[in-house]
Tab-separated table of C-alpha atoms and ligand atoms in Angstrom:
chain	number	residue	atom	x	y	z
P	1	MET	CA	20.263	68.453	117.920
P	2	LEU	CA	22.245	68.837	121.133
P	3	CYS	CA	23.737	72.372	121.666
P	4	ALA	CA	26.655	73.242	123.968
P	5	LYS	CA	25.843	75.664	126.613
P	6	HIS	CA	29.444	76.756	126.652
P	7	LYS	CA	31.203	76.652	123.143
P	8	THR	CA	34.081	74.286	123.829
P	9	GLY	CA	37.263	73.536	121.742
P	10	LEU	CA	39.043	70.258	121.816
P	11	VAL	CA	42.431	69.264	120.508
P	12	PHE	CA	43.507	65.481	120.229
P	13	PHE	CA	46.934	64.425	119.929
P	14	PRO	CA	47.396	60.755	120.883
P	15	ALA	CA	51.107	60.690	119.756
P	16	PHE	CA	50.428	57.403	118.181
P	17	ASP	CA	54.040	56.705	117.156
P	18	TRP	CA	55.652	57.747	120.539
P	19	ALA	CA	55.880	55.853	123.743
P	20	ILE	CA	58.498	55.810	126.613
P	21	SER	CA	58.558	51.988	125.989
P	22	PRO	CA	56.099	49.630	124.403
P	23	ASN	CA	54.498	48.602	127.653
P	24	HIS	CA	55.085	51.673	129.589
P	25	PRO	CA	51.920	53.159	131.109
P	26	GLU	CA	52.652	56.365	129.215
P	27	ARG	CA	51.868	54.761	125.517
P	28	GLU	CA	49.918	55.411	122.565
P	29	GLU	CA	46.798	53.564	123.604
P	30	ARG	CA	46.192	56.089	126.368
P	31	LEU	CA	44.476	58.605	124.001
P	32	LEU	CA	43.380	56.108	121.280
P	33	TYR	CA	40.556	54.830	123.551
P	34	THR	CA	39.458	58.232	124.567
P	35	GLN	CA	39.359	59.279	120.827
P	36	ASP	CA	37.258	56.354	119.958
P	37	GLN	CA	34.848	56.810	122.884
P	38	VAL	CA	34.518	60.684	121.942
P	39	LEU	CA	33.657	59.516	118.270
P	40	GLU	CA	31.142	56.796	119.406
P	41	GLU	CA	29.374	59.136	121.797
P	42	GLY	CA	28.930	61.507	118.976
P	43	LEU	CA	30.559	64.365	120.849
P	44	LEU	CA	32.026	65.961	117.923
P	45	ASP	CA	28.560	66.164	116.352
P	46	ILE	CA	27.211	68.387	118.966
P	47	ASP	CA	26.643	72.129	117.982
P	48	GLY	CA	29.166	74.167	119.871
P	49	ILE	CA	31.916	71.358	120.363
P	50	ILE	CA	34.721	72.207	117.980
P	51	GLU	CA	37.883	70.156	117.151
P	52	TYR	CA	41.162	71.998	116.368
P	53	LYS	CA	44.303	70.628	114.835
P	54	PRO	CA	47.385	71.200	117.184
P	55	ASP	CA	49.845	73.736	116.283
P	56	ILE	CA	53.421	73.003	116.635
P	57	ALA	CA	55.249	74.742	119.445
P	58	THR	CA	58.513	76.532	118.681
P	59	ILE	CA	61.994	76.750	120.256
P	60	ARG	CA	60.988	80.089	121.374
P	61	ASP	CA	57.874	78.698	123.279
P	62	ILE	CA	60.352	76.441	125.129
P	63	GLN	CA	62.798	79.193	125.958
P	64	ARG	CA	60.061	81.404	127.546
P	65	THR	CA	59.538	78.627	130.229
P	66	HIS	CA	62.537	76.570	130.428
P	67	PHE	CA	66.342	76.492	130.483
P	68	CYS	CA	67.248	73.350	128.445
P	69	VAL	CA	70.678	71.900	129.131
P	70	PRO	CA	72.477	71.607	126.844
P	71	ASP	CA	69.810	72.849	124.499
P	72	GLU	CA	66.105	72.235	123.516
P	73	TRP	CA	66.640	69.657	120.737
P	74	GLU	CA	68.621	67.483	123.106
P	75	VAL	CA	65.760	67.118	125.816
P	76	THR	CA	62.682	66.724	123.412
P	77	THR	CA	60.967	64.837	120.463
P	78	GLU	CA	58.694	65.952	117.780
P	79	SER	CA	55.853	64.869	119.888
P	80	HIS	CA	56.803	66.960	122.727
P	81	PHE	CA	56.576	70.166	120.183
P	82	ILE	CA	53.113	68.942	119.035
P	83	SER	CA	51.827	68.246	122.690
P	84	ALA	CA	52.706	71.617	123.839
P	85	GLY	CA	51.549	73.008	120.595
P	86	GLY	CA	48.081	71.502	121.117
P	87	ALA	CA	47.924	73.167	124.634
P	88	LYS	CA	48.909	76.498	122.964
P	89	THR	CA	46.207	75.939	120.246
P	90	ILE	CA	43.432	75.689	122.799
P	91	GLY	CA	44.758	78.701	124.568
P	92	MET	CA	44.717	80.814	121.489
P	93	ALA	CA	41.153	79.636	120.576
P	94	VAL	CA	40.035	80.635	124.288
P	95	MET	CA	41.764	84.022	124.090
P	96	ASP	CA	40.589	85.009	120.618
P	97	LYS	CA	37.053	83.960	121.786
P	98	GLN	CA	36.507	81.345	118.982
P	99	VAL	CA	35.304	79.153	122.119
P	100	GLU	CA	34.497	79.942	125.662
P	101	ARG	CA	36.529	77.036	126.928
P	102	GLY	CA	38.937	74.445	125.735
P	103	PHE	CA	40.348	71.059	126.496
P	104	ALA	CA	43.802	69.941	125.227
P	105	LEU	CA	43.753	66.046	125.038
P	106	VAL	CA	47.275	65.656	124.283
P	107	ARG	CA	50.416	63.658	125.235
P	108	PRO	CA	53.275	63.464	126.212
P	109	PRO	CA	52.360	65.041	129.499
P	110	GLY	CA	54.315	67.925	131.299
P	111	HIS	CA	53.553	68.860	134.690
P	112	HIS	CA	56.874	67.171	136.303
P	113	ALA	CA	59.046	69.396	134.059
P	114	MET	CA	60.748	71.952	136.103
P	115	ARG	CA	62.349	75.365	135.151
P	116	VAL	CA	65.692	73.668	134.251
P	117	VAL	CA	65.479	70.764	132.081
P	118	HIS	CA	68.211	68.134	131.875
P	119	GLY	CA	65.943	65.281	130.686
P	120	SER	CA	62.712	63.448	131.495
P	121	ARG	CA	61.250	63.224	134.903
P	122	GLY	CA	57.984	61.518	135.863
P	123	PHE	CA	57.436	60.826	132.002
P	124	CYS	CA	57.619	64.659	131.465
P	125	ASN	CA	60.189	66.607	129.445
P	126	ILE	CA	58.583	70.048	128.855
P	127	ASN	CA	55.871	71.744	130.809
P	128	ILE	CA	52.992	72.039	128.259
P	129	GLU	CA	50.655	74.098	130.579
P	130	ALA	CA	53.528	76.507	131.626
P	131	MET	CA	54.487	76.851	127.864
P	132	MET	CA	50.844	77.744	127.057
P	133	ILE	CA	50.713	80.215	130.005
P	134	GLU	CA	53.900	81.997	129.032
P	135	TYR	CA	52.749	82.232	125.439
P	136	LEU	CA	49.459	83.758	126.539
P	137	ARG	CA	51.073	86.148	128.944
P	138	THR	CA	53.249	87.402	126.180
P	139	ALA	CA	50.851	87.343	123.242
P	140	TYR	CA	47.575	88.336	125.055
P	141	LYS	CA	48.950	90.230	128.092
P	142	VAL	CA	46.997	87.889	130.304
P	143	GLY	CA	47.756	89.332	134.012
P	144	ARG	CA	46.852	86.832	136.770
P	145	VAL	CA	46.742	83.103	136.156
P	146	ALA	CA	45.487	80.355	138.432
P	147	ILE	CA	46.591	76.731	137.754
P	148	VAL	CA	44.584	74.121	139.631
P	149	ASP	CA	46.341	70.714	139.127
P	150	THR	CA	43.974	67.770	139.726
P	151	ASP	CA	46.464	65.036	138.720
P	152	CYS	CA	46.917	62.511	141.414
P	153	HIS	CA	50.745	63.181	141.443
P	154	HIS	CA	51.860	66.440	142.883
P	155	GLY	CA	52.545	68.933	140.001
P	156	ASP	CA	56.166	69.578	141.186
P	157	GLY	CA	57.403	70.979	137.836
P	158	THR	CA	54.662	73.542	137.536
P	159	GLN	CA	55.171	74.541	141.184
P	160	ASP	CA	58.989	74.897	140.618
P	161	ILE	CA	58.397	77.156	137.378
P	162	TYR	CA	56.002	79.534	139.474
P	163	TRP	CA	57.568	79.318	142.785
P	164	HIS	CA	58.788	82.852	142.595
P	165	ASP	CA	55.815	84.408	140.564
P	166	PRO	CA	53.336	86.712	142.510
P	167	ASP	CA	51.001	86.671	139.493
P	168	VAL	CA	50.552	82.955	139.212
P	169	LEU	CA	48.744	81.099	141.778
P	170	PHE	CA	49.409	77.373	141.803
P	171	ILE	CA	47.062	74.932	143.648
P	172	SER	CA	47.848	71.135	143.502
P	173	LEU	CA	45.351	68.302	144.884
P	174	HIS	CA	47.177	65.105	144.858
P	175	GLN	CA	47.827	61.950	146.875
P	176	ASP	CA	49.918	62.663	149.842
P	177	GLY	CA	53.617	62.653	148.811
P	178	ARG	CA	54.518	60.239	151.581
P	179	THR	CA	52.563	57.670	149.701
P	180	LEU	CA	53.309	58.449	146.046
P	181	TYR	CA	55.744	59.745	143.388
P	182	PRO	CA	57.276	62.425	143.323
P	183	GLY	CA	57.225	62.584	147.178
P	184	SER	CA	56.643	66.420	147.518
P	185	GLY	CA	53.750	68.757	147.748
P	186	PHE	CA	53.426	69.215	151.433
P	187	LEU	CA	51.663	72.012	153.274
P	188	ASN	CA	54.757	73.888	154.093
P	189	GLU	CA	55.694	74.300	150.363
P	190	LEU	CA	54.329	77.733	150.033
P	191	GLY	CA	56.293	79.599	147.334
P	192	GLY	CA	59.382	81.701	147.504
P	193	PRO	CA	59.914	84.784	149.432
P	194	ASN	CA	58.484	87.105	146.807
P	195	ALA	CA	55.538	84.892	146.115
P	196	ALA	CA	54.894	83.426	149.608
P	197	GLY	CA	51.625	81.578	149.895
P	198	LEU	CA	50.794	81.508	146.294
P	199	THR	CA	51.725	77.895	146.073
P	200	VAL	CA	49.004	75.921	147.772
P	201	ASN	CA	49.300	72.207	148.188
P	202	ILE	CA	46.353	69.903	149.195
P	203	PRO	CA	47.939	66.532	149.969
P	204	LEU	CA	45.056	64.070	150.216
P	205	PRO	CA	45.169	60.641	151.872
P	206	PRO	CA	45.063	57.541	149.978
P	207	ASN	CA	41.438	56.275	149.289
P	208	THR	CA	40.003	59.835	149.034
P	209	SER	CA	36.647	59.446	147.184
P	210	GLU	CA	34.266	61.986	145.504
P	211	GLU	CA	33.221	63.352	148.958
P	212	GLY	CA	36.727	64.361	149.759
P	213	PHE	CA	37.647	65.854	146.379
P	214	ILE	CA	34.476	67.875	146.294
P	215	TYR	CA	35.007	69.045	149.864
P	216	ALA	CA	38.628	70.113	148.967
P	217	LEU	CA	37.222	72.049	146.024
P	218	GLU	CA	34.301	73.816	147.827
P	219	GLU	CA	36.177	74.487	151.112
P	220	MET	CA	39.666	75.311	149.888
P	221	VAL	CA	40.089	75.774	146.196
P	222	LEU	CA	37.129	77.864	145.323
P	223	PRO	CA	37.492	80.338	148.280
P	224	ILE	CA	41.158	80.800	147.404
P	225	LEU	CA	40.308	81.337	143.768
P	226	ALA	CA	37.670	83.878	144.845
P	227	ASP	CA	40.371	85.907	146.837
P	228	PHE	CA	43.052	85.736	144.192
P	229	LYS	CA	40.503	86.724	141.221
P	230	PRO	CA	42.460	85.322	138.326
P	231	ASP	CA	41.969	86.434	134.845
P	232	ILE	CA	42.157	82.860	133.654
P	233	ILE	CA	41.839	79.338	135.153
P	234	ILE	CA	43.869	76.584	133.890
P	235	ASN	CA	43.253	72.917	135.016
P	236	SER	CA	46.042	70.512	134.805
P	237	ALA	CA	43.588	67.629	134.293
P	238	GLY	CA	45.246	64.503	135.238
P	239	GLN	CA	42.840	61.578	135.512
P	240	ASP	CA	44.937	59.288	137.615
P	241	ASN	CA	42.754	59.712	140.829
P	242	HIS	CA	40.438	57.023	139.373
P	243	TYR	CA	39.669	54.023	141.522
P	244	ALA	CA	40.871	51.761	138.559
P	245	ASP	CA	44.165	53.645	137.997
P	246	PRO	CA	47.137	51.110	138.358
P	247	LEU	CA	49.639	53.516	139.442
P	248	THR	CA	47.862	55.345	142.477
P	249	ASN	CA	45.649	54.594	145.418
P	250	MET	CA	42.584	56.959	145.147
P	251	ASN	CA	38.830	56.297	144.752
P	252	PHE	CA	37.581	58.993	142.435
P	253	SER	CA	35.273	58.233	139.358
P	254	ALA	CA	34.169	59.915	136.064
P	255	GLN	CA	31.038	61.305	137.667
P	256	GLY	CA	33.257	62.977	140.308
P	257	TYR	CA	35.789	64.462	137.819
P	258	ALA	CA	32.845	65.737	135.717
P	259	ARG	CA	31.234	67.306	138.882
P	260	LEU	CA	34.716	68.874	139.846
P	261	THR	CA	35.074	70.295	136.284
P	262	GLU	CA	31.458	71.721	136.416
P	263	LEU	CA	32.246	73.424	139.797
P	264	LEU	CA	35.670	74.524	138.823
P	265	LYS	CA	34.790	76.119	135.666
P	266	PRO	CA	38.109	75.942	134.178
P	267	ASP	CA	38.754	78.215	130.978
P	268	ILE	CA	41.348	75.725	129.892
P	269	ALA	CA	42.067	72.150	130.648
P	270	VAL	CA	45.140	70.371	129.582
P	271	LEU	CA	45.297	66.472	129.960
P	272	GLU	CA	48.057	65.221	132.333
P	273	GLY	CA	48.233	61.685	133.652
P	274	GLY	CA	45.619	58.886	133.822
P	275	TYR	CA	46.707	55.271	133.076
P	276	SER	CA	43.509	53.171	133.334
P	277	ILE	CA	43.537	53.680	129.752
P	278	GLU	CA	40.657	51.346	128.709
P	279	SER	CA	38.233	50.971	131.464
P	280	ALA	CA	38.275	54.473	132.861
P	281	LEU	CA	40.129	57.332	131.030
P	282	PRO	CA	37.674	57.493	128.240
P	283	TYR	CA	34.776	57.979	130.527
P	284	MET	CA	36.471	60.466	132.645
P	285	ASN	CA	37.434	62.514	129.423
P	286	VAL	CA	33.870	62.413	128.051
P	287	GLY	CA	32.495	63.520	131.473
P	288	ILE	CA	35.038	66.459	131.723
P	289	ILE	CA	34.213	67.416	127.931
P	290	LEU	CA	30.471	67.379	128.682
P	291	ALA	CA	30.933	69.358	131.967
P	292	MET	CA	32.944	71.836	130.269
P	293	ALA	CA	30.329	72.284	127.528
P	294	GLY	CA	27.647	72.639	130.188
P	295	LEU	CA	25.877	69.405	129.098
P	296	ASP	CA	24.249	66.641	131.071
P	297	TYR	CA	26.929	64.076	132.141
P	298	SER	CA	24.846	61.890	134.582
P	299	ARG	CA	24.755	59.108	132.188
P	300	VAL	CA	28.615	58.806	131.866
P	301	ARG	CA	29.502	55.780	134.187
P	302	GLU	CA	32.085	53.220	134.119
P	303	PRO	CA	30.507	49.697	133.603
P	304	ASP	CA	31.697	48.847	137.073
P	305	TYR	CA	30.860	52.061	138.908
P	306	ASP	CA	29.462	51.555	142.323
P	307	PRO	CA	29.549	54.793	144.451
P	308	ASP	CA	29.143	52.764	147.727
P	309	GLY	CA	31.815	50.388	146.934
P	310	ILE	CA	34.413	53.318	146.754
P	311	ARG	CA	32.940	55.406	149.449
P	312	GLN	CA	35.707	56.962	151.685
P	313	GLY	CA	36.069	56.016	155.279
P	314	ARG	CA	35.171	58.240	158.297
P	315	GLU	CA	38.832	58.806	159.129
P	316	VAL	CA	39.610	59.976	155.781
P	317	THR	CA	36.661	62.484	155.887
P	318	GLU	CA	37.995	63.770	159.316
P	319	TYR	CA	41.580	64.010	158.066
P	320	ILE	CA	40.484	66.126	154.927
P	321	ARG	CA	38.584	68.415	157.272
P	322	ARG	CA	41.567	69.155	159.508
P	323	LEU	CA	43.766	69.477	156.473
P	324	GLY	CA	41.170	72.168	155.190
P	325	ASP	CA	41.724	74.330	158.147
P	326	LYS	CA	45.370	74.076	157.839
P	327	VAL	CA	45.282	75.046	154.060
P	328	MET	CA	43.090	78.087	154.714
P	329	THR	CA	45.373	79.167	157.804
P	330	GLY	CA	48.243	79.073	155.449
P	331	TRP	CA	46.367	81.013	152.818
P	332	ASN	CA	45.111	83.665	155.200
P	333	ARG	CA	48.408	84.155	156.682
P	334	ARG	CA	50.333	84.671	153.326
P	335	ASP	CA	51.326	88.296	153.876
P	336	GLU	CA	52.788	87.445	157.304
P	337	THR	CA	54.620	84.373	155.748
P	338	ARG	CA	56.015	86.697	153.057
P	339	LYS	CA	57.489	89.068	155.754
P	340	GLU	CA	58.965	86.117	157.678
P	341	LEU	CA	60.768	84.860	154.522
P	342	GLN	CA	61.902	88.192	153.441
P	343	ALA	CA	63.010	89.057	156.909
P	344	GLY	CA	65.319	92.056	155.789
P	345	LYS	CA	67.317	89.928	153.417
P	346	THR	CA	68.493	91.284	150.131
P	347	PHE	CA	69.016	87.756	148.559
P	348	ASP	CA	67.699	84.320	149.491
P	349	GLN	CA	69.516	81.077	148.598
P	350	ARG	CA	68.500	77.455	148.410
P	351	ARG	CA	70.327	74.277	147.450
P	352	ARG	CA	68.470	71.419	145.950
P	353	SER	CA	69.110	67.839	144.183
P	354	ILE	CA	66.734	66.943	141.444
P	355	PHE	CA	66.317	63.462	140.439
P	356	TYR	CA	65.142	62.699	136.775
P	357	ASP	CA	63.627	59.131	137.471
P	358	THR	CA	62.882	58.444	133.830
P	359	ASP	CA	66.155	59.410	132.467
P	360	ASN	CA	68.230	58.569	135.581
P	361	ILE	CA	69.941	62.092	135.954
P	362	LEU	CA	70.910	63.644	139.115
P	363	GLU	CA	70.925	67.490	138.941
P	364	LYS	CA	72.401	69.759	141.700
P	365	GLN	CA	71.140	73.380	141.878
P	366	GLU	CA	72.020	76.461	143.743
P	367	GLU	CA	69.509	79.191	143.483
P	368	THR	CA	69.724	82.943	144.390
P	369	VAL	CA	66.718	85.196	144.360
P	370	ARG	CA	66.801	88.865	144.816
P	371	ILE	CA	64.247	89.955	147.475
P	372	CYS	CA	62.005	92.523	145.850
P	373	GLU	CA	58.931	94.505	146.708
P	374	GLU	CA	58.243	95.685	143.417
P	375	CYS	CA	58.321	92.562	141.243
P	376	GLY	CA	58.734	88.814	141.335
P	377	GLY	CA	62.450	89.322	141.784
P	378	CYS	CA	65.175	88.175	139.415
P	379	TRP	CA	66.871	84.817	140.237
P	380	SER	CA	69.512	82.664	138.997
P	381	ILE	CA	70.237	78.911	139.188
P	382	ASP	CA	73.750	77.450	139.001
P	383	THR	CA	72.831	73.922	137.679
P	384	SER	CA	75.015	70.826	136.832
P	385	SER	CA	74.660	67.084	136.506
P	386	ASP	CA	77.293	64.363	136.328
P	387	GLY	CA	79.232	64.566	132.921
P	388	ARG	CA	77.106	67.304	131.453
P	389	LYS	CA	77.541	70.946	131.115
P	390	ARG	CA	77.201	73.348	133.988
P	391	ALA	CA	75.062	76.380	133.201
P	392	LEU	CA	74.149	79.597	134.792
P	393	ALA	CA	70.480	80.352	134.143
P	394	VAL	CA	69.234	83.823	134.885
P	395	HIS	CA	65.405	84.770	134.945
P	396	LEU	CA	63.969	88.239	134.784
P	397	PRO	CA	60.291	88.276	135.494
P	398	ILE	CA	57.741	89.716	133.017
P	399	LYS	CA	57.023	92.649	135.369
P	400	GLY	CA	60.672	92.916	136.581
P	401	CYS	CA	61.547	96.133	138.021
P	402	ALA	CA	64.675	98.289	137.044
P	403	ALA	CA	66.841	97.183	139.796
P	404	CYS	CA	66.167	93.501	139.091
P	405	ARG	CA	66.742	94.117	135.377
P	406	GLU	CA	70.138	95.459	136.134
P	407	THR	CA	71.074	92.593	138.625
P	408	ALA	CA	69.906	89.797	136.005
P	409	TYR	CA	71.944	91.233	133.132
P	410	GLN	CA	75.075	91.724	135.543
P	411	TRP	CA	74.822	88.174	136.645
P	412	TYR	CA	74.425	86.895	133.043
P	413	GLU	CA	77.366	89.154	131.739
P	414	SER	CA	79.825	88.261	134.656
P	415	ALA	CA	79.240	84.577	134.553
P	416	ASP	CA	82.690	83.059	135.307
P	417	PRO	CA	84.066	80.974	132.248
P	418	LYS	CA	86.245	78.990	134.660
P	419	THR	CA	83.007	77.861	136.524
P	420	PHE	CA	80.344	77.566	133.814
P	421	ASP	CA	80.086	76.144	130.214
P	422	LEU	CA	76.976	78.210	129.514
P	423	ALA	CA	75.239	81.322	130.476
P	424	LEU	CA	71.645	81.732	129.873
P	425	LEU	CA	69.284	84.604	130.115
P	426	GLN	CA	65.522	84.418	130.160
P	427	ASP	CA	64.331	88.129	129.664
P	428	ARG	CA	60.618	87.695	129.982
P	429	GLN	CA	60.211	91.524	129.862
P	430	LYS	CA	61.640	91.915	126.452
P	431	ASP	CA	60.505	88.310	125.601
P	432	ARG	CA	64.055	87.185	124.594
P	433	TYR	CA	66.398	84.555	125.432
P	434	LEU	CA	70.123	84.909	125.405
P	435	LYS	CA	72.844	82.136	125.378
P	436	ARG	CA	76.618	82.281	125.646
P	437	GLU	CA	78.888	79.348	125.303
P	438	LEU	CA	81.852	80.202	127.699
R	1	ZN	ZN1	47.863	67.539	141.397
R	2	ZN	ZN1	49.800	61.760	137.565
R	3	ZN	ZN1	62.364	93.626	141.225
């Protein structure tokens, strides 16, 4: 009988009664085909592959990660609670050492959901990986976390949530934002002044094949991880870099994804995108599960797989080589970048407009972060969108220092009722969430 080298936990939640619309790519069948394939291949009969039922996330789990406007119920459905709960289940199974690794095959996805949530963007309402991570940091005191996002789209929501956090490294490999939604994830997006360099973007050119992905992993991602020394590695495992994916323009395969997983060795993987739901996604997921379990995946092949047919051109190879030099220069310069961004300031500010393409909402934000040498720095966001409530959202980081703590509470308590409808405070130190209607 086959026996897994690494005991691996799985959670399936296909959300079979939930879809954005009946023929939207983000619909029920996405995971039903994978579930069939996993059963057909007998993966659940392998000794050391264990299936768990998803827990249901709570309102408190959302409040650790997000500021929902006007509230959590307004921007979620039951499926979101179960999808995020499934990620949490895998996180707990790994932390409690029931398994060595785990993969949450759940939907709806989450990596485009940012810190503030007014609605759905890029098919995402709440960020399921970030919710799991915030839970693990609180319940298990996990220190340093690395997130490697291998979805074809830039993980802009996860980037936003950890932009100011010096304890979380966020690396996203994706198709260049000039050619694909959400149009972000460029080399100069490096993180805020207190966490400079800990956001790492690797925008790959269209038609990147196995060679380019494995090169990016070996020459960029793995050396950066070795430097950062995370306590845990999370993979936002989007499968839409596949050559058959209808939404993207990449040339990755099931073999490539399995190899990538074998090299990355994530403790926890959480499914994100992947829209070639019948001809590719089941193979990729099976390949990833086998790779996580340390089993042979060489026979996992799409019926039409032809490595020569999808091989990347020489210009693509050259481009990625030069990109690698730039990424590593940015990483090695991170202390200097931090000094440049801080430059004797007490506070740093930025203004942004955020478009929620799925729900057609335009949000305006004004963000203020306290420059801090001792912690990630408290910050506040003044957020509003047309015809909706205007909120002041204040965040105190988990390792917030006394001065940041005082500033955060002062911001929250002195929110002007003439300007704001709501004041919110996410106190990650005391693990509580305060809300005042003004
Ligand atoms: Zn990505
Ligand atoms: Zn995607
Ligand atoms: Zn501080």
